[in-house]
mmCIF file of C-alpha atoms in Angstrom:
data_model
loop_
_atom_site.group_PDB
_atom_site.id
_atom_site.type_symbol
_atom_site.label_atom_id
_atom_site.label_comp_id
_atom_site.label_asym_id
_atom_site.label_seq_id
_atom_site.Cartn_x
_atom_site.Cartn_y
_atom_site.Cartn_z
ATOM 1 C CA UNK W 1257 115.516 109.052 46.765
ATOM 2 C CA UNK W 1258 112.410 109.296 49.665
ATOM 3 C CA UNK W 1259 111.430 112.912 50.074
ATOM 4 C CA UNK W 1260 109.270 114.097 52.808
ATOM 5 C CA UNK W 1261 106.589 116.750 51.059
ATOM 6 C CA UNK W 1262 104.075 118.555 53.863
ATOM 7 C CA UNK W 1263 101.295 119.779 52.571
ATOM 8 C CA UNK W 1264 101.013 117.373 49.093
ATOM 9 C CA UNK W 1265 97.161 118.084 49.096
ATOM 10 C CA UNK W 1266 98.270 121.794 48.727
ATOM 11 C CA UNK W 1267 98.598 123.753 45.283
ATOM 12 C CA UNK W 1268 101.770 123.963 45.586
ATOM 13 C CA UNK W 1269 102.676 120.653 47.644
ATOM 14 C CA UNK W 1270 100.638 118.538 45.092
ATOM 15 C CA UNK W 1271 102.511 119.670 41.841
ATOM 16 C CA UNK W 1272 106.162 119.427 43.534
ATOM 17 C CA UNK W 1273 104.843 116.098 44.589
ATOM 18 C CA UNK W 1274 103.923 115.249 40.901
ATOM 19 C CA UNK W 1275 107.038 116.323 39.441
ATOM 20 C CA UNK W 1276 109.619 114.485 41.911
ATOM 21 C CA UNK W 1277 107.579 111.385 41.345
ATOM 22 C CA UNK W 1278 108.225 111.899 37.431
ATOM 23 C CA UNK W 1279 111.303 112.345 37.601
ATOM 24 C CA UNK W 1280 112.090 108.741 40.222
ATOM 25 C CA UNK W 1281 111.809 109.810 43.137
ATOM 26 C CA UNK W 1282 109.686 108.169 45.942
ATOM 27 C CA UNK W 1283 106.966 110.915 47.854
ATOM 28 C CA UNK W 1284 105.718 110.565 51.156
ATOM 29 C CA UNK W 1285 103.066 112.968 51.312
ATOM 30 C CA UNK W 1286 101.806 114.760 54.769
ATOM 31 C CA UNK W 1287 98.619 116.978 55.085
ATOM 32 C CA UNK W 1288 96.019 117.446 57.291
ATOM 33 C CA UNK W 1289 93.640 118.067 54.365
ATOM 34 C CA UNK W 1290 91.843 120.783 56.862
ATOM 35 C CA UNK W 1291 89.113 123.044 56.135
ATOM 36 C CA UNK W 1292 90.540 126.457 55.626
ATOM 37 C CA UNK W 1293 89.460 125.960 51.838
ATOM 38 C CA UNK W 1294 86.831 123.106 49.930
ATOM 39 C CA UNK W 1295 88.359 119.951 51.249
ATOM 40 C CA UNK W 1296 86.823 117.991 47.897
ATOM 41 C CA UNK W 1297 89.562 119.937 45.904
ATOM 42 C CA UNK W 1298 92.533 118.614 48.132
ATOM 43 C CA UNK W 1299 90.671 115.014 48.060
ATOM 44 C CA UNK W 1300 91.102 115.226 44.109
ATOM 45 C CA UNK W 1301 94.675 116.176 43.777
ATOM 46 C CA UNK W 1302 95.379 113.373 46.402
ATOM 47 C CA UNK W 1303 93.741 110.876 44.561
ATOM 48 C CA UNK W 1304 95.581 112.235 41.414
ATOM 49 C CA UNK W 1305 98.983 111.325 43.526
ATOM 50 C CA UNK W 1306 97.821 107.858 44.820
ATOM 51 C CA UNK W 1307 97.489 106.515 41.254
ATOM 52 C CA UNK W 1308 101.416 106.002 41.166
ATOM 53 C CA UNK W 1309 102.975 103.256 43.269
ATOM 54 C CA UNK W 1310 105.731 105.415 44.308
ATOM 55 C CA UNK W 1311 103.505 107.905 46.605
ATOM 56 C CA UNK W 1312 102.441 107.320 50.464
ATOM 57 C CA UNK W 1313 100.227 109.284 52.271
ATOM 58 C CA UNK W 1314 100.239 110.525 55.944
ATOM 59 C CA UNK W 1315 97.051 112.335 57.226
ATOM 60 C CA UNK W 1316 98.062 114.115 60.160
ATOM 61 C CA UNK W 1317 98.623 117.668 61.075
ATOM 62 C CA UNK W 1318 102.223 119.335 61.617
ATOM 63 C CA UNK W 1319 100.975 120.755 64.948
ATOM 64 C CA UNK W 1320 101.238 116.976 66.211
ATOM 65 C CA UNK W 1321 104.458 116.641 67.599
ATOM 66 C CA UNK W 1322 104.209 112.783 67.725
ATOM 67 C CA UNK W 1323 102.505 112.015 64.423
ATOM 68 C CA UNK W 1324 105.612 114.501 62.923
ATOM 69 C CA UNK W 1325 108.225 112.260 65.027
ATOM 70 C CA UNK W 1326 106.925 109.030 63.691
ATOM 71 C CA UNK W 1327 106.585 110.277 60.363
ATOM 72 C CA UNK W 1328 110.366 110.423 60.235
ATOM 73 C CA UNK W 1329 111.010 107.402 62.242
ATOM 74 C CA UNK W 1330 109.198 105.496 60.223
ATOM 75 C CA UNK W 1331 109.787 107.012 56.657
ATOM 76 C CA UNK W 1332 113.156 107.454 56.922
ATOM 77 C CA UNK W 1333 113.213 110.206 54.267
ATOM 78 C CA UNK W 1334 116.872 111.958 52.636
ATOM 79 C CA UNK W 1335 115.111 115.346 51.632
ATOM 80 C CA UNK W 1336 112.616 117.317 52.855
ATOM 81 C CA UNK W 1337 110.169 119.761 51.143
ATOM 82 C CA UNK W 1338 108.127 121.769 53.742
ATOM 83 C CA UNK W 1339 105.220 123.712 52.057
ATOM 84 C CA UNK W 1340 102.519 122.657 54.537
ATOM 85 C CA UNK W 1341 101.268 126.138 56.441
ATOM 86 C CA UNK W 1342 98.292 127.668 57.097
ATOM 87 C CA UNK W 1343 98.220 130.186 54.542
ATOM 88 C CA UNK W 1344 96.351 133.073 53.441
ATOM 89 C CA UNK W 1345 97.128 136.731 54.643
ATOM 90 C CA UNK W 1346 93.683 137.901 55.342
ATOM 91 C CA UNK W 1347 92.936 134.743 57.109
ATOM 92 C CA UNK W 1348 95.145 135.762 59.597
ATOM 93 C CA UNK W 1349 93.567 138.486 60.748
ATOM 94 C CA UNK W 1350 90.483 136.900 62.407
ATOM 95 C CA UNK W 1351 92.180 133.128 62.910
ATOM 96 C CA UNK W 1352 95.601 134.040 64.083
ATOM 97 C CA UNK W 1353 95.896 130.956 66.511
ATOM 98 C CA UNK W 1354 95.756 128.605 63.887
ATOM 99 C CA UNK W 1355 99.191 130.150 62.138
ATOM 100 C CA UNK W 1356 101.029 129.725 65.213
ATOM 101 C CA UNK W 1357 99.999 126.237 65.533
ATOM 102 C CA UNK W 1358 101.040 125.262 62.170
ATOM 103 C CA UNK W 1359 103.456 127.769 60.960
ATOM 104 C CA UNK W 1360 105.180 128.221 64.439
ATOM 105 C CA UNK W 1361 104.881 125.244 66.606
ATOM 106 C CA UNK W 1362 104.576 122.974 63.461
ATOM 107 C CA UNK W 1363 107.549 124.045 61.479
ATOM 108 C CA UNK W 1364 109.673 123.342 64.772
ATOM 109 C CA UNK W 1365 108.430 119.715 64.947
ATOM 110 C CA UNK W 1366 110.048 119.410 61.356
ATOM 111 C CA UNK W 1367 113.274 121.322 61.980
ATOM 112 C CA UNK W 1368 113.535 118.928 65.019
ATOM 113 C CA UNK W 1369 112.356 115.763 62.083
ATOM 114 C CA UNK W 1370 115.313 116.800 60.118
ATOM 115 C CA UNK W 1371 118.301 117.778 62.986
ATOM 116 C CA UNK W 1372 117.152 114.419 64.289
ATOM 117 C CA UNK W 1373 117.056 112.259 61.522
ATOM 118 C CA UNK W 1374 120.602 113.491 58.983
ATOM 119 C CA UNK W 1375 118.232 115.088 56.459
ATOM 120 C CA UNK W 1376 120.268 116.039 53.781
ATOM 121 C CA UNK W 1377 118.488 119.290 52.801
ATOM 122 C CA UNK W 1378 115.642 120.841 54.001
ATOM 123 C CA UNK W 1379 113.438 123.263 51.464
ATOM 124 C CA UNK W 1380 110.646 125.030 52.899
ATOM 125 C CA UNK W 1381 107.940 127.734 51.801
ATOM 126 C CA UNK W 1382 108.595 131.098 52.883
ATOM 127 C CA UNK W 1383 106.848 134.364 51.581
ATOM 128 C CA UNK W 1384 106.781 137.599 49.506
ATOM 129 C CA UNK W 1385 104.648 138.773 52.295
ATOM 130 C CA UNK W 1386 107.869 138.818 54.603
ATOM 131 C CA UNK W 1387 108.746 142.187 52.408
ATOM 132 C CA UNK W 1388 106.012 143.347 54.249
ATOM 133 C CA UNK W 1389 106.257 147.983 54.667
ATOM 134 C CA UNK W 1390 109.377 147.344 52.009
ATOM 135 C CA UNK W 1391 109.018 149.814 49.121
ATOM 136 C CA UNK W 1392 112.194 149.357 47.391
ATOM 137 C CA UNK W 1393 111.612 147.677 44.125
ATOM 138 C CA UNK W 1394 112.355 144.833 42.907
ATOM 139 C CA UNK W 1395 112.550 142.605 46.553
ATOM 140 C CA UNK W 1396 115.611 141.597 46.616
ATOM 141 C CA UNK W 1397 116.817 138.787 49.119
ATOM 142 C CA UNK W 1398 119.118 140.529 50.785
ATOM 143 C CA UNK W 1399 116.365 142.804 51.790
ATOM 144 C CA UNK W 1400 115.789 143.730 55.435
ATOM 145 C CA UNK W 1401 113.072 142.535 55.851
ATOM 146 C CA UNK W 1402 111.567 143.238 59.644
ATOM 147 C CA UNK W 1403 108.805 145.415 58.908
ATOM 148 C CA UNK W 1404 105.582 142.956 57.974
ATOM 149 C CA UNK W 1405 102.697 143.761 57.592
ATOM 150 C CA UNK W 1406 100.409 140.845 58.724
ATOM 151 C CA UNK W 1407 100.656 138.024 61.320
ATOM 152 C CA UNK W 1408 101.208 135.482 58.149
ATOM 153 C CA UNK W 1409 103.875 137.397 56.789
ATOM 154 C CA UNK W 1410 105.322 137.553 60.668
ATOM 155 C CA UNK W 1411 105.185 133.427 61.145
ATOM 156 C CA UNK W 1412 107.163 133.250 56.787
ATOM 157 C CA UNK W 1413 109.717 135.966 58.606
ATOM 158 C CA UNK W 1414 110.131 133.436 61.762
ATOM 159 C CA UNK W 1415 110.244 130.271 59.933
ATOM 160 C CA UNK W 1416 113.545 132.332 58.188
ATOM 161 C CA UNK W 1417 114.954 133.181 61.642
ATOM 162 C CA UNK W 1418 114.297 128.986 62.945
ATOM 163 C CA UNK W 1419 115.705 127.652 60.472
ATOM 164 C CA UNK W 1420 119.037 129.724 60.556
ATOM 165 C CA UNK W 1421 118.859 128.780 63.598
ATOM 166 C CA UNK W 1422 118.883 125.447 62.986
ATOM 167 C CA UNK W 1423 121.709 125.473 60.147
ATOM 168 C CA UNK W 1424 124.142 127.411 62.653
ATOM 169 C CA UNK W 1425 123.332 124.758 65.403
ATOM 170 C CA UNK W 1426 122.950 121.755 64.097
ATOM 171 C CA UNK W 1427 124.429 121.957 60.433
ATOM 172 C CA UNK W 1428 121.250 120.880 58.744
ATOM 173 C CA UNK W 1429 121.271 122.331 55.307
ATOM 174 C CA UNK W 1430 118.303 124.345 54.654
ATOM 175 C CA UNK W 1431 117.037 126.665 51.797
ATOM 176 C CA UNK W 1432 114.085 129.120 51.936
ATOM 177 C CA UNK W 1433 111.968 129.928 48.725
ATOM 178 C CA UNK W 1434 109.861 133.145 48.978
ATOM 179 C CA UNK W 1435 106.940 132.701 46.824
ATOM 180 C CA UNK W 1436 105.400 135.264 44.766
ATOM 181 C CA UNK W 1437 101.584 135.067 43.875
ATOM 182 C CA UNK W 1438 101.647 131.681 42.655
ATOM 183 C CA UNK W 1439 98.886 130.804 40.511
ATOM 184 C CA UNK W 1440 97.709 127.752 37.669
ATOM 185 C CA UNK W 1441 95.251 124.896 37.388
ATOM 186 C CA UNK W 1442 94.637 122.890 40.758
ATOM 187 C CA UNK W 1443 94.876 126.607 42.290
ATOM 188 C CA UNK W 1444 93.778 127.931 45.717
ATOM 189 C CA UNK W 1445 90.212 128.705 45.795
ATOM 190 C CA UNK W 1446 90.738 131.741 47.922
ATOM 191 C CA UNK W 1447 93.450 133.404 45.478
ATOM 192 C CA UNK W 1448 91.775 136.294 43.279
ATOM 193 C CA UNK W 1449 92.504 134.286 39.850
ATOM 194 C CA UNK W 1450 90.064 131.144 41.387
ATOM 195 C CA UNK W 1451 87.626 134.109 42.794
ATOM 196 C CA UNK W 1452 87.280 136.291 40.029
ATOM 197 C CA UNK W 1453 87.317 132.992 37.011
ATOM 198 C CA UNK W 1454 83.894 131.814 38.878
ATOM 199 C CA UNK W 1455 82.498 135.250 39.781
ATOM 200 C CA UNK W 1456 82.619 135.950 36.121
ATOM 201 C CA UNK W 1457 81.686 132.881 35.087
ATOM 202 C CA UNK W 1458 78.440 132.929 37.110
ATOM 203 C CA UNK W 1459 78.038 136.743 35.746
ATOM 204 C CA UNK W 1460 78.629 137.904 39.586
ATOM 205 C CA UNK W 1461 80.533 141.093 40.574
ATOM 206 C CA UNK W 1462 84.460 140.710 41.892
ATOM 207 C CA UNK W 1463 85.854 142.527 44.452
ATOM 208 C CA UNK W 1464 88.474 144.368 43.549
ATOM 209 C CA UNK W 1465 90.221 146.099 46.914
ATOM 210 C CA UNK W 1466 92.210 149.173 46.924
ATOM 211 C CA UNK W 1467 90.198 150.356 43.739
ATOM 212 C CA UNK W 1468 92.448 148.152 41.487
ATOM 213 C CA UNK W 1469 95.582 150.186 42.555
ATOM 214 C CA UNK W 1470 97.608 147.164 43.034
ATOM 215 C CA UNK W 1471 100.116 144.907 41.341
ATOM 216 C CA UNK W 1472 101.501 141.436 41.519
ATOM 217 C CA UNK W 1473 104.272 139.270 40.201
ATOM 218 C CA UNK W 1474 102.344 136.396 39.188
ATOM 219 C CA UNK W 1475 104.136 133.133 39.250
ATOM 220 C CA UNK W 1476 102.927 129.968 37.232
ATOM 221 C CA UNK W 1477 102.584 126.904 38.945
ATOM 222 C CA UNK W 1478 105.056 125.381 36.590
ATOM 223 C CA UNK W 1479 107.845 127.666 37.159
ATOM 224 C CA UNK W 1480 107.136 127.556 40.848
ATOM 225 C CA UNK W 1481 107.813 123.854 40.593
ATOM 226 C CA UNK W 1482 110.898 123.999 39.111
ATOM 227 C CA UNK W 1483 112.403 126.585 41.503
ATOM 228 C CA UNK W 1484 111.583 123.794 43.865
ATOM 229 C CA UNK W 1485 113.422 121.062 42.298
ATOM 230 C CA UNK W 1486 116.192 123.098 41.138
ATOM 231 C CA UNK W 1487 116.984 124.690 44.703
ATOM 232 C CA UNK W 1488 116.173 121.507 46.292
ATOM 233 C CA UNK W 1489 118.999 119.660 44.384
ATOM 234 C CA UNK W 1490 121.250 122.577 45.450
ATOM 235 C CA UNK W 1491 122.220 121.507 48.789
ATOM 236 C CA UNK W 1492 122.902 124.791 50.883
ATOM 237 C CA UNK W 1493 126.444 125.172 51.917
ATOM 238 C CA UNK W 1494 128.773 127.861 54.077
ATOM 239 C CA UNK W 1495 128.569 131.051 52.058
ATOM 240 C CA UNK W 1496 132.717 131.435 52.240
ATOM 241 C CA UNK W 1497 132.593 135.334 51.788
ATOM 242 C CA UNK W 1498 129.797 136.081 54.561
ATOM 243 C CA UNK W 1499 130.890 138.834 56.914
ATOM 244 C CA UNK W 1500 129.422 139.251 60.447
ATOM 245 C CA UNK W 1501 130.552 143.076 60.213
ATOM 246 C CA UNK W 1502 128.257 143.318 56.996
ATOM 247 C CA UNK W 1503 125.768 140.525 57.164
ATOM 248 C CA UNK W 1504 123.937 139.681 54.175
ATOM 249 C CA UNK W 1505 120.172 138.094 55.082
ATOM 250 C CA UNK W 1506 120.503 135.990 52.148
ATOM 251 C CA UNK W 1507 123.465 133.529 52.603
ATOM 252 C CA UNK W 1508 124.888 132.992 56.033
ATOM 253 C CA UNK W 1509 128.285 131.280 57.482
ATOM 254 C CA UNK W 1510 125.896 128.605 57.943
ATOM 255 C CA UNK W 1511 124.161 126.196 55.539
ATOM 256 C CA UNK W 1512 121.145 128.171 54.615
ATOM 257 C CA UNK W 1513 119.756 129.940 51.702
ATOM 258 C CA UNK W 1514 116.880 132.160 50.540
ATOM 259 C CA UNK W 1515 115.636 132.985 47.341
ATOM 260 C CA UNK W 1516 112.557 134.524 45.200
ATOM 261 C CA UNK W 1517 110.340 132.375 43.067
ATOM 262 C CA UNK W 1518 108.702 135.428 41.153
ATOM 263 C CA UNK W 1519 108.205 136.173 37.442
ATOM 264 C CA UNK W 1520 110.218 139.341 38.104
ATOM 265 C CA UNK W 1521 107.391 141.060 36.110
ATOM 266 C CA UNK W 1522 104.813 142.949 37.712
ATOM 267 C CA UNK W 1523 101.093 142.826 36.889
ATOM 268 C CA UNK W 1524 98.334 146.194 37.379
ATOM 269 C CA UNK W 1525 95.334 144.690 38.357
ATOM 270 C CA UNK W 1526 93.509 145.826 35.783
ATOM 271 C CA UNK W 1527 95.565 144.064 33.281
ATOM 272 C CA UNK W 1528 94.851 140.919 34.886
ATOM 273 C CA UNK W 1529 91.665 141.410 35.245
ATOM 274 C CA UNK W 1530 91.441 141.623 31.259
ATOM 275 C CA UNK W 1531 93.483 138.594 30.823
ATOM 276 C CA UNK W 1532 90.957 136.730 32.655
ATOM 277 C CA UNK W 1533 87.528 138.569 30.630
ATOM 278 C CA UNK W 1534 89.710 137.703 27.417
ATOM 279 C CA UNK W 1535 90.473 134.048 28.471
ATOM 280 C CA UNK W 1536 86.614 133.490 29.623
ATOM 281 C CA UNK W 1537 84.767 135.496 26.832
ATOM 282 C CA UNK W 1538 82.924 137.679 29.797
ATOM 283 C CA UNK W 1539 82.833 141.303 30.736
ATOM 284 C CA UNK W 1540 83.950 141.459 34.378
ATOM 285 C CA UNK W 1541 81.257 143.273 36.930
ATOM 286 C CA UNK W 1542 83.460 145.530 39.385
ATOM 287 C CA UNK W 1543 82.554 145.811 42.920
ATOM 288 C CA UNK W 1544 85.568 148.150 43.549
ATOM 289 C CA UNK W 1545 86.248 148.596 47.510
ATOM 290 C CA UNK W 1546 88.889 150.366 49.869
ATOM 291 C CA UNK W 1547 92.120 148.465 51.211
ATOM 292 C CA UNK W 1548 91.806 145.574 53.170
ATOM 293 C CA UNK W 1549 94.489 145.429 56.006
ATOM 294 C CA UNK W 1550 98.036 143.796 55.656
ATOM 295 C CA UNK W 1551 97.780 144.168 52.200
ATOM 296 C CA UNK W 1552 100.810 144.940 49.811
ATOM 297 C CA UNK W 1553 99.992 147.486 47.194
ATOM 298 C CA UNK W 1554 102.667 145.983 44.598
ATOM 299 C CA UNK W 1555 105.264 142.630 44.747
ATOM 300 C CA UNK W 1556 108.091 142.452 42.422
ATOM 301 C CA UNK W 1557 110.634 140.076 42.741
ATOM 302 C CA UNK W 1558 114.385 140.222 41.960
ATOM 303 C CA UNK W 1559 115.320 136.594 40.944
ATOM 304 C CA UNK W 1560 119.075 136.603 40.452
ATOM 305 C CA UNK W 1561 120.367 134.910 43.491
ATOM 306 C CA UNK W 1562 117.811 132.257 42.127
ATOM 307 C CA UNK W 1563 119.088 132.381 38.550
ATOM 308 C CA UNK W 1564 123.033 132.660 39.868
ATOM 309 C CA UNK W 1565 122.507 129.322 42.180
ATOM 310 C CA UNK W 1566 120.207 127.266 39.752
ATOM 311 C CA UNK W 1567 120.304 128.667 36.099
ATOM 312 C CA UNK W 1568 116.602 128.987 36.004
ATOM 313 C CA UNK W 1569 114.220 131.956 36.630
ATOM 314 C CA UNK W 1570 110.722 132.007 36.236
ATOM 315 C CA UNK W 1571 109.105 132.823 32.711
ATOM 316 C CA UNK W 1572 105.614 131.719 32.002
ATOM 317 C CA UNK W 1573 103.552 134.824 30.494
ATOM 318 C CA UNK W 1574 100.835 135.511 32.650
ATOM 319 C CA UNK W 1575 98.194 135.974 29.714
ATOM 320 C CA UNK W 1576 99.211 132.063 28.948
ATOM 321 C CA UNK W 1577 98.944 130.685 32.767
ATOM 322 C CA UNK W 1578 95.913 132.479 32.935
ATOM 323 C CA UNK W 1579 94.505 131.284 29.785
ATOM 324 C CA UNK W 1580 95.793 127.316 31.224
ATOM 325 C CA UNK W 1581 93.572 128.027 34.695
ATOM 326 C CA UNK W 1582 90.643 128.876 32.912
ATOM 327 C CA UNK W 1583 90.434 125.996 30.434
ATOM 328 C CA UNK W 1584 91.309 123.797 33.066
ATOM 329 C CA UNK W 1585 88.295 125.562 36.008
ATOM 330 C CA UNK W 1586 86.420 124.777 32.924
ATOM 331 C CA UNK W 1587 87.003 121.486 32.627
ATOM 332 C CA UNK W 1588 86.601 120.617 36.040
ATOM 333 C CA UNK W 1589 83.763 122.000 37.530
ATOM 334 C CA UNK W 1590 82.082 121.428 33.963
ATOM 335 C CA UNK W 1591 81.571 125.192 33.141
#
């Protein structure tokens, strides 16, 4: 079938891209390519994509209303996966205009794409960072989760709200994956596996905030990907035992769905830390500072609702995805 992915020069847009075009289907790819990180990276995944036949590229940026309109007038796609955003949590706290204008205003101009145009199922990106002041481990999806912690984490949380919206209103079927540190070759530079592989590499100190006193579920690319797929061939339905007196965030009387994509297995930053000395063959120089704000000290995702709907739950070892990012940063900045 034609699926709609935003954000195909992303990490996480280009892979999903690669793997639906493996397994048949036809990509139309949509990204601004902006500048919020090295533009020559996005360039190379999107030349990687427009070797096969079966991938077309819009450039244009979900914040324009008409270039979103005519993207689905003229594409005519069945499914939609939405992982275009402006992302980054610290980001946020000097640029928060721009996450409005593409989280906000830009993930209305697709819910509007797909009520307009019969889109079977809509997927789209949400975020561990919705979990925000939570402290009750492992996140689990039916979570309140109205405390966050950062303006990022705010626009993930309101992209959940929309598009329940959305599936109460207008039926369209739509399922939300909350993301969990996802990391592998063709990564973000501005995630702390790209930051602290080149530091060390060029023998330069890392920052390491909070004094290393935090932990992550890191997710591989891989099984990222296939949380994607899986959910996305799981058209959301009517959850038949939803209760308005007890509501569960989760599932709704609606069509709509959210899940975790985590490797439900905590990480200490120092452990990760050695993964990436062991996987380099360098000693790591600390440059150990306080907090930043809207950070999390630890994510830990539960993954059953994903496992009960799909079967699959994330499993890559981290010492092995790390040991993949670092052969390939090797390879291609020739290090």
């Amino acid at each position: 079938m034609r699926i709609l992915v935003t954000g195909a020069a992303g990490f996480i847009g280009y892979h999903t891209a690669m793997r639906l075009i493996a397994l048949g289907h036809e990509v139309v790819g949509f990204d601004n390519l902006n500048s919020y990180y090295d533009v020559s990276l996005k360039e190379a995944r999107l030349r990687n994509l427009e070797r096969h036949g079966s991938f077309r590229f819009v450039r244009a940026d979900l914040a324009d209303r008409t270039a979103v309109e005519a993207t689905f007038a003229e594409e005519k796609p069945r499914r939609v996966v939405h992982l275009a955003a402006q992302a980054g949590v610290r980001y946020s706290l000097d640029h928060p205009h721009a996450y409005i204008g593409s989280n906000v205003a830009g993930f209305l101009h697709i819910l509007e794409g797909c009520r307009h145009h019969g889109i079977e199922h809509l997927v789209f990106a949400s975020s561990s960072s919705v979990y925000g002041g939570n402290r009750a481990l492992p996140f689990k999806v039916d979570d309140n989760v109205d405390h966050p912690l950062s303006l990022y984490g705010a626009t993930k949380k309101a992209n959940e709200l929309m598009a329940h919206a959305y599936a109460h209103l207008f039926k369209v079927p739509v399922t939300g994956l909350r993301f969990f540190t996802v990391y592998g070759p063709w990564g973000r530079p501005d995630m702390s596996l790209f930051i602290f592989t080149r530091k060390i590499l060029a023998d330069e100190p890392i920052p390491v905030f909070n004094h290393g006193r935090h932990a992550r579920d890191f997710t591989y690319i891989d099984d990222a990907v296939e949380g994607v797929v899986r959910a996305l061939d799981h058209v959301a339905t009517p959850d038949p035992d939803w209760r308005p007196e007890a509501p569960d965030p989760a599932t709704s009387s609606a069509p709509y769905r959210i899940y975790n994509i985590g490797n439900h297995s905590p990480v200490a930053l120092p452990d990760f830390i050695a993964m990436i000395e062991k996987a380099t063959g360098r000693k790591a120089r600390l440059d150990m500072l306080p907090a930043q704000p809207g950070d999390v000290e630890e994510t830990y995702a539960d993954v059953e609702a994903l496992r009960q709907a799909t079967g699959f739950s994330p499993s890559t070892p981290l010492e092995e995805g790390v040991k993949r990012f670092v052969a390939w940063y090797r390879d291609f900045y020739k290090v």
